Short mmCIF file of C-alpha atoms in Angstrom, two decimals:
data_model
loop_
_atom_site.label_atom_id
_atom_site.label_comp_id
_atom_site.label_asym_id
_atom_site.label_seq_id
_atom_site.Cartn_x
_atom_site.Cartn_y
_atom_site.Cartn_z
CA MET E 1 19.04 33.23 4.35
CA ALA E 2 16.67 30.95 6.24
CA ASP E 3 16.46 28.62 3.22
CA THR E 4 20.26 28.38 3.09
CA ALA E 5 20.39 27.52 6.79
CA THR E 6 17.71 24.88 6.32
CA LYS E 7 19.58 23.30 3.40
CA THR E 8 22.83 23.30 5.37
CA SER E 9 21.11 21.68 8.34
CA SER E 10 19.45 19.12 6.07
CA GLY E 11 22.74 18.33 4.34
CA SER E 12 24.53 17.89 7.67
CA GLU E 13 21.79 15.59 8.93
CA ARG E 14 21.95 13.58 5.73
CA GLU E 15 25.72 13.23 5.94
CA ASN E 16 25.67 12.06 9.56
CA ALA E 17 22.62 9.79 9.42
CA PRO E 18 23.28 6.02 9.39
CA VAL E 19 21.79 3.79 6.70
CA ASN E 20 19.49 0.83 7.33
CA ILE E 21 19.98 -2.07 4.90
CA ILE E 22 17.23 -4.70 5.00
CA MET E 23 18.35 -7.92 3.29
CA ILE E 24 15.55 -10.01 1.78
CA GLY E 25 15.98 -13.17 -0.28
CA MET E 26 14.70 -16.68 -0.80
CA ALA E 27 16.25 -19.61 1.03
CA GLY E 28 19.36 -20.67 -0.91
CA SER E 29 19.89 -17.30 -2.58
CA GLY E 30 23.04 -16.71 -0.54
CA LYS E 31 21.49 -13.84 1.41
CA THR E 32 23.12 -14.68 4.75
CA THR E 33 26.49 -15.34 3.07
CA LEU E 34 26.20 -11.96 1.35
CA MET E 35 25.48 -10.43 4.75
CA GLN E 36 28.72 -11.99 5.99
CA ARG E 37 30.61 -10.56 3.01
CA ILE E 38 29.15 -7.06 3.50
CA ASN E 39 29.95 -7.27 7.21
CA ALA E 40 33.58 -8.15 6.45
CA TYR E 41 33.76 -5.47 3.73
CA LEU E 42 32.64 -2.74 6.14
CA HIS E 43 34.99 -3.95 8.89
CA GLU E 44 37.90 -3.73 6.43
CA ARG E 45 36.97 -0.09 5.80
CA LYS E 46 36.91 0.70 9.53
CA THR E 47 33.13 1.26 9.47
CA PRO E 48 31.86 -1.81 11.35
CA PRO E 49 28.09 -2.20 10.95
CA TYR E 50 25.53 -2.90 13.65
CA VAL E 51 23.98 -6.26 12.71
CA LEU E 52 20.47 -7.42 13.60
CA ASN E 53 19.35 -11.00 12.90
CA LEU E 54 15.59 -11.33 12.44
CA ASP E 55 15.60 -15.00 11.39
CA PRO E 56 14.53 -17.11 14.40
CA ALA E 57 14.99 -20.43 12.56
CA VAL E 58 18.62 -20.07 11.46
CA SER E 59 20.78 -22.69 13.17
CA LYS E 60 24.14 -20.95 12.80
CA LEU E 61 25.15 -17.46 11.67
CA PRO E 62 28.47 -16.94 9.85
CA PHE E 63 28.77 -13.50 11.48
CA GLN E 64 28.30 -11.94 14.90
CA ALA E 65 24.88 -10.36 15.39
CA ASN E 66 24.63 -7.43 17.82
CA ILE E 67 20.91 -8.07 18.27
CA ASP E 68 19.63 -11.59 17.64
CA ILE E 69 15.95 -12.56 17.67
CA ARG E 70 17.03 -16.00 18.94
CA ASP E 71 18.16 -14.40 22.21
CA THR E 72 14.59 -13.21 22.76
CA VAL E 73 12.47 -15.98 21.23
CA ASP E 74 13.05 -19.76 21.18
CA TYR E 75 11.74 -20.78 17.76
CA LYS E 76 11.46 -24.51 18.52
CA GLN E 77 9.76 -23.84 21.84
CA VAL E 78 7.25 -21.56 20.08
CA MET E 79 6.44 -24.35 17.61
CA LYS E 80 5.98 -26.82 20.45
CA GLU E 81 3.99 -24.50 22.73
CA TYR E 82 1.58 -23.27 20.06
CA ASN E 83 1.49 -26.52 18.03
CA LEU E 84 2.78 -24.81 14.88
CA GLY E 85 4.63 -25.82 11.74
CA PRO E 86 7.93 -24.23 10.61
CA ASN E 87 6.36 -21.21 8.87
CA GLY E 88 3.86 -20.63 11.66
CA GLY E 89 6.72 -20.82 14.16
CA ILE E 90 8.71 -18.16 12.29
CA LEU E 91 5.69 -15.88 11.99
CA THR E 92 4.76 -16.22 15.68
CA SER E 93 8.39 -15.67 16.71
CA LEU E 94 8.44 -12.44 14.69
CA ASN E 95 5.17 -11.37 16.31
CA LEU E 96 6.62 -11.97 19.79
CA PHE E 97 9.82 -10.11 18.88
CA THR E 98 7.80 -7.16 17.59
CA THR E 99 6.32 -6.65 21.07
CA LYS E 100 9.84 -5.61 22.15
CA LEU E 101 10.58 -3.54 19.05
CA ASP E 102 10.46 -0.26 20.97
CA GLN E 103 13.41 -1.46 23.07
CA VAL E 104 15.29 -2.50 19.92
CA MET E 105 14.74 0.92 18.32
CA GLN E 106 16.00 2.63 21.48
CA ILE E 107 19.24 0.63 21.19
CA VAL E 108 19.50 1.53 17.48
CA ASP E 109 19.05 5.23 18.35
CA LYS E 110 21.84 5.05 20.93
CA ARG E 111 24.18 3.44 18.38
CA ALA E 112 23.28 5.81 15.53
CA ALA E 113 25.90 8.42 16.41
CA THR E 114 28.78 5.94 16.07
CA THR E 115 27.41 3.59 13.38
CA LYS E 116 27.26 4.18 9.63
CA TYR E 117 25.31 1.06 8.63
CA PHE E 118 22.65 -1.09 10.30
CA LEU E 119 22.25 -4.49 8.61
CA TYR E 120 19.04 -6.50 9.02
CA ASP E 121 19.02 -10.19 8.05
CA THR E 122 15.50 -11.55 7.49
CA PRO E 123 14.00 -15.07 7.18
CA GLY E 124 14.45 -16.96 3.91
CA GLN E 125 10.68 -17.44 3.80
CA ILE E 126 10.32 -13.95 2.36
CA GLU E 127 6.52 -13.87 2.30
CA ILE E 128 6.45 -14.35 6.09
CA PHE E 129 8.47 -11.19 6.64
CA THR E 130 7.26 -9.10 3.71
CA TRP E 131 3.51 -9.68 3.98
CA SER E 132 3.05 -10.19 7.72
CA ALA E 133 1.89 -7.48 10.12
CA SER E 134 5.04 -7.90 12.23
CA GLY E 135 7.29 -7.60 9.16
CA ALA E 136 5.49 -4.41 8.12
CA ILE E 137 5.79 -2.96 11.64
CA ILE E 138 9.53 -3.69 11.74
CA THR E 139 10.12 -2.28 8.24
CA ASN E 140 8.07 0.87 8.83
CA SER E 141 9.65 1.51 12.24
CA VAL E 142 13.14 1.18 10.80
CA ALA E 143 12.33 3.36 7.77
CA ALA E 144 10.82 6.08 9.96
CA THR E 145 14.10 6.59 11.82
CA TYR E 146 16.92 6.68 9.25
CA PRO E 147 17.45 6.21 5.48
CA THR E 148 16.43 2.66 4.61
CA VAL E 149 17.19 0.51 1.57
CA VAL E 150 15.70 -2.90 0.76
CA VAL E 151 18.16 -5.27 -0.95
CA TYR E 152 16.51 -8.25 -2.65
CA VAL E 153 19.05 -11.04 -3.17
CA VAL E 154 18.59 -13.28 -6.23
CA ASP E 155 20.27 -16.63 -6.99
CA THR E 156 21.72 -15.81 -10.44
CA PRO E 157 22.44 -19.37 -11.70
CA ARG E 158 18.87 -20.47 -10.98
CA THR E 159 17.48 -17.32 -12.57
CA ALA E 160 19.02 -18.24 -15.92
CA ASN E 161 15.75 -20.04 -16.64
CA PRO E 162 13.19 -17.51 -18.00
CA ALA E 163 10.39 -18.88 -15.79
CA THR E 164 12.50 -18.58 -12.63
CA PHE E 165 13.69 -15.14 -13.70
CA MET E 166 10.11 -13.95 -14.16
CA SER E 167 9.12 -15.45 -10.80
CA ASN E 168 11.95 -13.54 -9.10
CA MET E 169 11.00 -10.30 -10.82
CA MET E 170 7.38 -10.71 -9.70
CA TYR E 171 8.61 -11.24 -6.14
CA ALA E 172 10.77 -8.12 -6.46
CA CYS E 173 7.81 -6.13 -7.75
CA SER E 174 5.58 -7.29 -4.89
CA ILE E 175 8.21 -6.47 -2.25
CA LEU E 176 8.71 -2.99 -3.72
CA TYR E 177 4.94 -2.47 -3.79
CA LYS E 178 4.55 -3.62 -0.18
CA THR E 179 7.46 -1.72 1.37
CA GLN E 180 7.42 1.32 -0.96
CA LEU E 181 11.06 1.88 0.00
CA PRO E 182 14.17 2.50 -2.12
CA PHE E 183 14.85 -0.89 -3.67
CA LEU E 184 17.80 -2.76 -5.14
CA VAL E 185 18.12 -6.21 -6.72
CA ALA E 186 21.44 -7.91 -5.96
CA PHE E 187 22.14 -10.76 -8.38
CA ASN E 188 24.32 -13.03 -6.24
CA LYS E 189 26.74 -15.84 -7.22
CA THR E 190 28.07 -13.99 -10.27
CA ASP E 191 31.31 -15.95 -9.83
CA VAL E 192 29.31 -18.95 -11.12
CA VAL E 193 27.10 -17.24 -13.73
CA SER E 194 27.29 -13.60 -14.86
CA HIS E 195 24.14 -11.55 -14.39
CA ASP E 196 24.56 -9.91 -17.80
CA PHE E 197 21.78 -12.05 -19.27
CA ALA E 198 19.34 -10.73 -16.64
CA VAL E 199 20.28 -7.11 -17.37
CA SER E 200 19.84 -7.82 -21.09
CA TRP E 201 16.39 -9.36 -20.52
CA MET E 202 15.31 -6.34 -18.49
CA ASN E 203 16.66 -3.76 -20.93
CA ASP E 204 15.62 -5.49 -24.15
CA PHE E 205 12.21 -7.15 -24.38
CA GLU E 206 13.21 -8.93 -27.61
CA GLU E 207 16.12 -10.66 -25.89
CA PHE E 208 13.75 -12.13 -23.32
CA GLN E 209 11.43 -13.20 -26.15
CA LYS E 210 14.32 -15.03 -27.83
CA ALA E 211 15.02 -16.89 -24.57
CA LEU E 212 11.37 -17.90 -24.38
CA MET E 213 11.39 -19.11 -27.98
CA ARG E 214 14.21 -21.52 -27.15
CA GLN E 215 11.81 -23.30 -24.80
CA GLU E 216 8.76 -25.40 -25.64
CA GLU E 217 5.72 -23.40 -26.67
CA GLY E 218 2.77 -23.35 -24.30
CA TYR E 219 0.57 -21.35 -21.98
CA MET E 220 3.43 -20.46 -19.62
CA ASN E 221 5.50 -18.93 -22.41
CA SER E 222 2.56 -16.81 -23.51
CA LEU E 223 1.95 -15.73 -19.91
CA MET E 224 5.60 -14.81 -19.30
CA ASN E 225 5.68 -12.90 -22.57
CA SER E 226 2.72 -10.80 -21.43
CA MET E 227 4.16 -10.33 -17.93
CA SER E 228 7.47 -9.06 -19.31
CA LEU E 229 5.58 -6.32 -21.14
CA VAL E 230 3.75 -5.38 -17.94
CA LEU E 231 7.03 -5.21 -16.00
CA ASP E 232 8.78 -3.05 -18.59
CA GLU E 233 8.13 0.16 -16.62
CA PHE E 234 9.23 -1.58 -13.41
CA TYR E 235 12.56 -2.56 -15.03
CA ALA E 236 13.15 1.02 -16.20
CA HIS E 237 13.42 2.27 -12.61
CA LEU E 238 14.98 -0.83 -11.03
CA ARG E 239 18.48 -0.68 -9.56
CA VAL E 240 20.54 -3.79 -10.25
CA ALA E 241 23.93 -4.93 -9.00
CA GLY E 242 25.86 -8.13 -9.67
CA VAL E 243 27.75 -9.51 -6.66
CA SER E 244 29.53 -12.62 -5.46
CA ALA E 245 29.23 -13.36 -1.77
CA MET E 246 31.95 -15.98 -2.22
CA THR E 247 34.67 -13.79 -3.79
CA GLY E 248 33.52 -10.29 -2.85
CA GLN E 249 33.29 -9.27 -6.51
CA GLY E 250 30.88 -6.38 -7.09
CA ILE E 251 30.53 -5.22 -3.47
CA ASP E 252 31.86 -1.76 -4.35
CA GLY E 253 29.23 -1.47 -7.08
CA LEU E 254 26.56 -2.68 -4.67
CA PHE E 255 27.33 0.17 -2.27
CA GLU E 256 27.28 2.68 -5.12
CA LYS E 257 23.71 1.55 -5.82
CA ILE E 258 22.90 1.75 -2.10
CA ASP E 259 24.11 5.37 -2.08
CA GLU E 260 21.79 6.11 -5.01
CA ALA E 261 18.92 4.50 -3.10
CA VAL E 262 19.69 6.68 -0.07
CA ASP E 263 19.36 9.75 -2.30
CA GLU E 264 15.94 8.46 -3.36
CA TYR E 265 14.97 8.03 0.30
CA TYR E 266 15.57 11.73 0.97
CA GLU E 267 14.03 12.93 -2.29
CA THR E 268 10.93 10.71 -2.37
CA TYR E 269 10.26 8.54 0.66
CA ARG E 270 11.01 10.98 3.46
CA PRO E 271 8.75 13.80 2.16
CA HIS E 272 6.00 11.20 1.69
CA LEU E 273 6.56 9.94 5.24
CA GLN E 274 6.42 13.47 6.65
CA LYS E 275 3.14 14.08 4.80
CA GLN E 276 1.73 10.86 6.26
CA ILE E 277 2.80 11.86 9.78
CA GLU E 278 1.31 15.34 9.37
CA LYS E 279 -1.90 13.83 7.98
CA LYS E 280 -2.16 11.51 10.98
CA ARG E 281 -1.58 14.41 13.38
CA GLU E 282 -4.25 16.46 11.61
CA GLU E 283 -6.71 13.56 11.87
CA GLU E 284 -5.93 13.24 15.58
CA ARG E 285 -6.46 17.00 16.07
CA GLU E 286 -9.78 16.83 14.23
CA LYS E 287 -10.85 13.83 16.30
CA LYS E 288 -9.99 15.62 19.56
CA ALA E 289 -11.87 18.74 18.41
CA ASP E 290 -14.87 16.59 17.43
CA ASP E 291 -14.80 14.75 20.77
CA LEU E 292 -14.63 18.06 22.65
CA LYS E 293 -17.50 19.47 20.60
CA ARG E 294 -19.61 16.40 21.37
CA LEU E 295 -18.75 16.61 25.07
CA LEU E 296 -19.74 20.29 25.26
CA LYS E 297 -22.99 19.50 23.45
CA ASP E 298 -23.78 16.67 25.90
CA LEU E 299 -23.03 18.97 28.83
CA SER E 300 -25.33 21.70 27.48
CA VAL E 301 -28.15 19.19 26.92
CA SER E 302 -27.82 17.62 30.36
CA GLU E 303 -27.37 20.96 32.17
CA GLY E 304 -29.91 21.30 34.97
CA LYS E 305 -31.12 17.70 34.62
CA GLU E 306 -30.82 15.11 37.33
CA VAL E 307 -28.71 12.10 36.45
CA ASP E 308 -29.85 8.64 37.59
CA ILE E 309 -27.15 6.61 39.30
#
């Protein structure tokens, strides 16, 4: 009876919980344009998202952001004040924004009851967000609250080259490894070039080999051939969707994949997170007990002795 009640409660929580979608992609991949398309798509379905822009260097957004890092941090002023280059300016701006993250999360919590999706747009310099301390803090804080999915946006026409394709897949693998969150690759610009070739390369190693053979032989071909074998297991569990930010083609399929990723969050990530939280609490309890034991020992040793001041 208790188990049934727990399952019912869990199911209700799952049904009512909003979904965090973190958009990551290289500059020029169409990530921000895809954000605009998703924003419009959700508005059409009467489920307007809550949008957060985390890119301090963007000059103009094609959509309205509810929370904008540019309202908190002046990117150009940061560069000038700290004598930084563009990448250093973005990183420092993210660091400064992270100091106010608790306030941002409070706003997100207040909006959670009336919002189905929270969209996070990140800088095009993906390594700055993915591998920085501030990016990790933001990602982990978001993922600890509600179901979170990372969408990695890929420029499909450019990926038609095997070397660029492999580079993108290595980036995808590193982002998945770093975030350890439910992950989805969105091949964008499918109105220009279909992403079928990419799916074929991932599903059939021999097809990728044929593409390599059409290029000049050399060290890079041998390296990519070896890397494709290494990534075979990664491909087997990778969610892929083809979309066009320009026409809106494939957005329905994208959200089907997002729903699958949300299921993974509840089945895999959340139990892992709860174990980590419990482990941290246990370590804190042990530390407090150890500190108390040491204090009592010090008191017993010093009992009856005069203390020099």
